[in-house]
Amino acid sequence: QVQLVESGGGLVQPGGSLRLSCVASGFTLDYYHIGWFRQAPGKEREGVSCISSIDGRAGYRDSVKGRFTISRDNVKNTVYLQMNSLKPEDTAVYYCARVMRGYGCSPSKTDYDYWGQGTRVTVSS
């Protein structure tokens, strides 16, 4: 059974850091691209980052470039999102998701077939 489980969210002050984890089961992580999305209250779910299964190439939305880093550990079947210099506008529920077989990394949520339950990140003073 395919499953993605996020963890690592919490409350942090502006300028602080968090590391999110996404543990995959039911499939081999290194055969799939994995993306991170986030959704703030009343807003559309938006792509944050994605990492390729083939060469580990990573992409980021402009607003998080230089602050967030995506990585993977295939032995642990886990993808991470290191978030530094956090801002209040980063507040959201963060989800990891699997890119459908045959598709490349994409900021479109319609290109993903499995999603985790989400982990909440709150950036506030």
XYZ file of N, CA and C in Angstrom:
375
model
N 0.841 -1.177 0.000
C 0.000 0.000 0.000
C 0.889 1.244 0.000
N 0.655 2.128 -0.958
C 1.431 3.349 -1.069
C 1.052 4.298 0.054
N 2.065 4.841 0.715
C 1.815 5.760 1.805
C 2.948 6.773 1.903
N 2.594 8.022 2.184
C 3.545 9.095 2.429
C 3.174 9.749 3.751
N 4.132 9.875 4.652
C 3.870 10.418 5.977
C 4.835 11.547 6.268
N 4.296 12.754 6.461
C 5.103 13.927 6.781
C 5.229 14.104 8.289
N 6.321 14.729 8.699
C 6.515 15.092 10.092
C 7.495 16.250 10.162
N 7.612 16.852 11.338
C 8.595 17.897 11.560
C 8.041 19.303 11.649
N 6.747 19.478 11.411
C 6.153 20.796 11.504
C 6.037 21.261 12.945
N 5.684 22.535 13.096
C 5.536 23.096 14.420
C 5.479 24.604 14.384
N 5.599 25.202 15.551
C 5.591 26.652 15.707
C 7.018 27.163 15.796
N 7.339 28.171 14.992
C 8.677 28.736 14.978
C 8.582 30.245 14.774
N 9.534 30.982 15.335
C 9.565 32.428 15.161
C 10.145 32.810 13.807
N 9.781 33.989 13.288
C 10.391 34.444 12.038
C 11.915 34.406 12.120
N 12.536 33.929 11.039
C 13.982 33.767 11.008
C 14.457 32.414 11.477
N 13.566 31.614 12.033
C 13.920 30.301 12.525
C 13.951 29.246 11.438
N 14.206 28.005 11.844
C 14.356 26.893 10.911
C 13.549 25.685 11.348
N 13.149 24.888 10.368
C 12.513 23.602 10.590
C 12.972 22.646 9.507
N 13.008 21.361 9.822
C 13.260 20.338 8.820
C 12.079 19.387 8.769
N 11.436 19.325 7.620
C 10.320 18.421 7.410
C 10.812 17.112 6.819
N 10.167 16.017 7.196
C 10.486 14.701 6.669
C 9.267 14.102 5.988
N 9.507 13.338 4.940
C 8.459 12.614 4.224
C 8.929 11.182 4.051
N 8.329 10.264 4.795
C 8.704 8.858 4.740
C 7.751 8.118 3.806
N 8.312 7.464 2.801
C 7.522 6.735 1.819
C 7.515 5.242 2.135
N 6.382 4.599 1.875
C 6.270 3.157 2.013
C 5.364 2.617 0.910
N 5.513 1.328 0.614
C 4.715 0.718 -0.426
C 5.278 0.887 -1.828
N 6.375 1.604 -1.952
C 7.062 1.763 -3.229
C 8.498 2.179 -2.961
N 9.333 2.048 -3.975
C 10.737 2.411 -3.857
C 10.903 3.872 -4.236
N 11.325 4.667 -3.281
C 11.373 6.115 -3.451
C 12.266 6.548 -4.605
N 13.379 5.860 -4.800
C 14.343 6.292 -5.813
C 13.856 6.114 -7.240
N 12.686 5.521 -7.438
C 12.104 5.389 -8.776
C 11.101 6.497 -9.096
N 10.867 7.403 -8.165
C 9.856 8.434 -8.343
C 10.374 9.805 -7.965
N 9.884 10.823 -8.673
C 10.095 12.200 -8.265
C 9.125 12.515 -7.119
N 9.593 13.298 -6.153
C 8.773 13.675 -5.009
C 8.748 15.195 -4.876
N 7.556 15.730 -4.659
C 7.395 17.163 -4.490
C 6.867 17.534 -3.120
N 7.139 18.776 -2.731
C 6.548 19.379 -1.538
C 5.593 20.479 -1.973
N 4.403 20.479 -1.384
C 3.397 21.509 -1.594
C 3.022 22.113 -0.253
N 2.369 23.262 -0.303
C 1.851 23.853 0.914
C 0.512 24.525 0.631
N -0.306 24.621 1.668
C -1.610 25.236 1.538
C -1.925 26.056 2.775
N -2.075 27.353 2.587
C -2.488 28.255 3.645
C -4.006 28.343 3.661
N -4.602 28.714 4.798
C -6.068 28.804 4.875
C -6.649 29.710 3.794
N -7.648 29.209 3.086
C -8.318 29.984 2.064
C -7.556 30.143 0.763
N -6.403 29.475 0.638
C -5.592 29.611 -0.558
C -5.422 28.276 -1.277
N -5.059 28.352 -2.538
C -4.809 27.185 -3.359
C -3.529 26.488 -2.910
N -3.527 25.159 -3.009
C -2.309 24.413 -2.735
C -1.267 24.744 -3.798
N -0.048 25.074 -3.367
C 0.976 25.510 -4.291
C 2.243 24.674 -4.155
N 2.909 24.472 -5.277
C 4.156 23.736 -5.282
C 5.278 24.524 -4.643
N 6.065 23.858 -3.814
C 7.194 24.473 -3.124
C 8.519 24.014 -3.718
N 8.658 22.701 -3.878
C 9.904 22.134 -4.361
C 9.656 20.735 -4.892
N 10.594 20.241 -5.693
C 10.502 18.883 -6.228
C 11.908 18.368 -6.488
N 12.109 17.066 -6.249
C 13.416 16.459 -6.470
C 13.272 15.264 -7.404
N 14.162 15.187 -8.380
C 14.120 14.140 -9.394
C 14.647 12.819 -8.856
N 14.054 11.715 -9.317
C 14.502 10.385 -8.923
C 15.763 9.952 -9.649
N 16.034 10.531 -10.804
C 17.126 10.082 -11.654
C 18.461 10.684 -11.244
N 18.515 11.999 -11.157
C 19.777 12.673 -10.887
C 19.754 13.555 -9.642
N 18.637 13.568 -8.921
C 18.530 14.368 -7.719
C 18.392 15.857 -7.957
N 18.172 16.248 -9.203
C 18.010 17.664 -9.516
C 16.791 18.222 -8.804
N 16.928 19.422 -8.273
C 15.883 20.034 -7.466
C 15.393 21.336 -8.074
N 14.108 21.599 -7.900
C 13.515 22.850 -8.314
C 12.749 23.477 -7.173
N 12.659 24.816 -7.175
C 12.011 25.559 -6.104
C 11.186 26.704 -6.674
N 10.102 27.046 -5.985
C 9.409 28.264 -6.348
C 10.268 29.448 -5.930
N 10.109 30.569 -6.615
C 10.996 31.706 -6.419
C 11.017 32.209 -4.973
N 9.889 32.172 -4.309
C 9.789 32.757 -2.980
C 10.571 31.999 -1.907
N 11.012 30.762 -2.198
C 11.764 29.996 -1.206
C 13.204 29.733 -1.623
N 13.593 30.150 -2.810
C 14.960 29.937 -3.273
C 15.962 30.614 -2.342
N 17.007 29.881 -2.000
C 18.014 30.385 -1.088
C 17.688 30.161 0.367
N 16.455 29.768 0.667
C 16.038 29.525 2.041
C 15.698 28.058 2.305
N 15.107 27.383 1.320
C 14.695 25.987 1.470
C 15.609 25.075 0.661
N 15.828 23.863 1.163
C 16.617 22.863 0.460
C 15.924 21.509 0.539
N 15.690 20.895 -0.621
C 15.107 19.565 -0.667
C 16.220 18.537 -0.850
N 16.079 17.379 -0.215
C 17.062 16.316 -0.340
C 16.378 14.973 -0.160
N 17.108 13.896 -0.481
C 16.532 12.567 -0.328
C 17.561 11.601 0.238
N 17.079 10.618 0.976
C 17.886 9.532 1.505
C 17.197 8.251 1.070
N 17.705 7.634 0.016
C 17.045 6.460 -0.547
C 17.116 5.241 0.372
N 18.149 5.171 1.208
C 18.255 4.072 2.159
C 17.114 4.125 3.166
N 16.807 5.330 3.631
C 15.720 5.525 4.583
C 14.368 5.732 3.908
N 14.352 5.790 2.581
C 13.129 6.027 1.811
C 12.445 7.319 2.263
N 13.247 8.361 2.428
C 12.772 9.611 3.003
C 13.231 10.809 2.183
N 12.339 11.773 2.016
C 12.649 13.064 1.416
C 12.529 14.131 2.495
N 13.437 15.090 2.472
C 13.464 16.145 3.474
C 13.259 17.510 2.833
N 12.756 18.435 3.629
C 12.703 19.833 3.237
C 13.264 20.652 4.391
N 14.486 21.141 4.223
C 15.107 22.012 5.209
C 14.663 23.438 4.939
N 14.052 24.076 5.925
C 13.500 25.412 5.770
C 14.216 26.355 6.729
N 14.922 27.325 6.177
C 15.651 28.318 6.956
C 15.078 29.709 6.714
N 15.433 30.634 7.590
C 14.987 32.028 7.468
C 13.488 32.116 7.226
N 12.736 31.408 8.026
C 11.296 31.316 7.824
C 10.600 32.657 8.029
N 9.571 32.870 7.225
C 8.781 34.091 7.241
C 7.334 33.767 7.580
N 6.582 34.732 8.097
C 5.160 34.472 8.386
C 4.387 33.958 7.181
N 4.739 34.404 5.984
C 4.045 33.946 4.794
C 4.339 32.497 4.424
N 5.282 31.857 5.120
C 5.528 30.426 4.949
C 4.540 29.579 5.747
N 3.730 30.206 6.578
C 2.755 29.481 7.386
C 1.764 28.742 6.494
N 1.649 27.434 6.698
C 0.787 26.596 5.871
C 0.863 25.165 6.366
N -0.030 24.334 5.845
C 0.125 22.894 5.976
C 0.975 22.428 4.806
N 2.035 21.686 5.095
C 2.955 21.213 4.075
C 2.702 19.744 3.776
N 2.643 19.416 2.487
C 2.378 18.064 2.019
C 3.506 17.587 1.117
N 3.854 16.317 1.216
C 4.679 15.711 0.185
C 3.790 14.869 -0.714
N 4.229 14.685 -1.957
C 3.412 13.982 -2.939
C 4.304 13.302 -3.972
N 3.783 12.235 -4.571
C 4.515 11.465 -5.561
C 4.090 11.848 -6.963
N 5.067 12.132 -7.825
C 4.788 12.426 -9.219
C 4.360 11.151 -9.931
N 3.334 11.237 -10.755
C 2.844 10.078 -11.489
C 3.909 9.512 -12.408
N 3.886 8.206 -12.562
C 4.838 7.511 -13.399
C 4.817 8.072 -14.809
N 5.994 8.398 -15.342
C 6.106 8.935 -16.680
C 6.103 10.447 -16.759
N 5.842 11.123 -15.641
C 5.850 12.576 -15.586
C 7.119 13.075 -14.914
N 7.500 14.290 -15.246
C 8.621 14.936 -14.606
C 8.170 15.818 -13.462
N 9.136 16.355 -12.731
C 8.815 17.284 -11.653
C 8.002 18.452 -12.194
N 6.988 18.844 -11.438
C 6.039 19.849 -11.891
C 5.445 20.579 -10.699
N 5.147 21.879 -10.856
C 4.444 22.606 -9.791
C 2.941 22.403 -9.800
N 2.434 21.609 -10.744
C 0.999 21.369 -10.856
C 0.591 20.169 -10.026
N -0.353 20.373 -9.117
C -0.809 19.290 -8.248
C -1.505 18.175 -9.006
N -1.960 18.440 -10.217
C -2.633 17.421 -11.013
C -1.677 16.365 -11.546
N -0.375 16.585 -11.439
C 0.616 15.629 -11.906
C 1.051 14.645 -10.825
N 0.412 14.684 -9.665
C 0.771 13.848 -8.525
C -0.360 12.887 -8.186
N -0.007 11.654 -7.812
C -1.039 10.647 -7.587
C -1.246 10.243 -6.127
N -0.239 10.411 -5.276
C -0.386 10.096 -3.865
C 0.112 11.249 -3.020
N -0.599 11.491 -1.920
C -0.311 12.611 -1.030
C -0.235 12.156 0.418
N 0.618 12.819 1.186
C 0.647 12.601 2.620
C -0.470 13.349 3.310
N -0.546 13.186 4.620
C -1.616 13.797 5.404
C -1.338 15.261 5.732
N -0.107 15.700 5.583
C 0.280 17.069 5.846
C 0.842 17.275 7.241
N 1.730 18.250 7.364
C 2.243 18.673 8.654
C 2.190 20.197 8.717
N 1.707 20.723 9.823
C 1.442 22.148 9.927
C 2.676 22.922 10.367
N 2.949 24.013 9.651
C 4.038 24.921 9.972
C 3.448 26.295 10.265
N 3.752 26.821 11.436
C 3.291 28.150 11.823
C 4.490 29.015 12.155
N 4.635 30.129 11.439
C 5.731 31.066 11.658
C 5.135 32.343 12.230
N 5.414 32.599 13.493
C 4.793 33.719 14.179
C 5.644 34.151 15.359
N 5.614 35.452 15.643
C 6.304 35.981 16.810
C 5.389 36.028 18.025
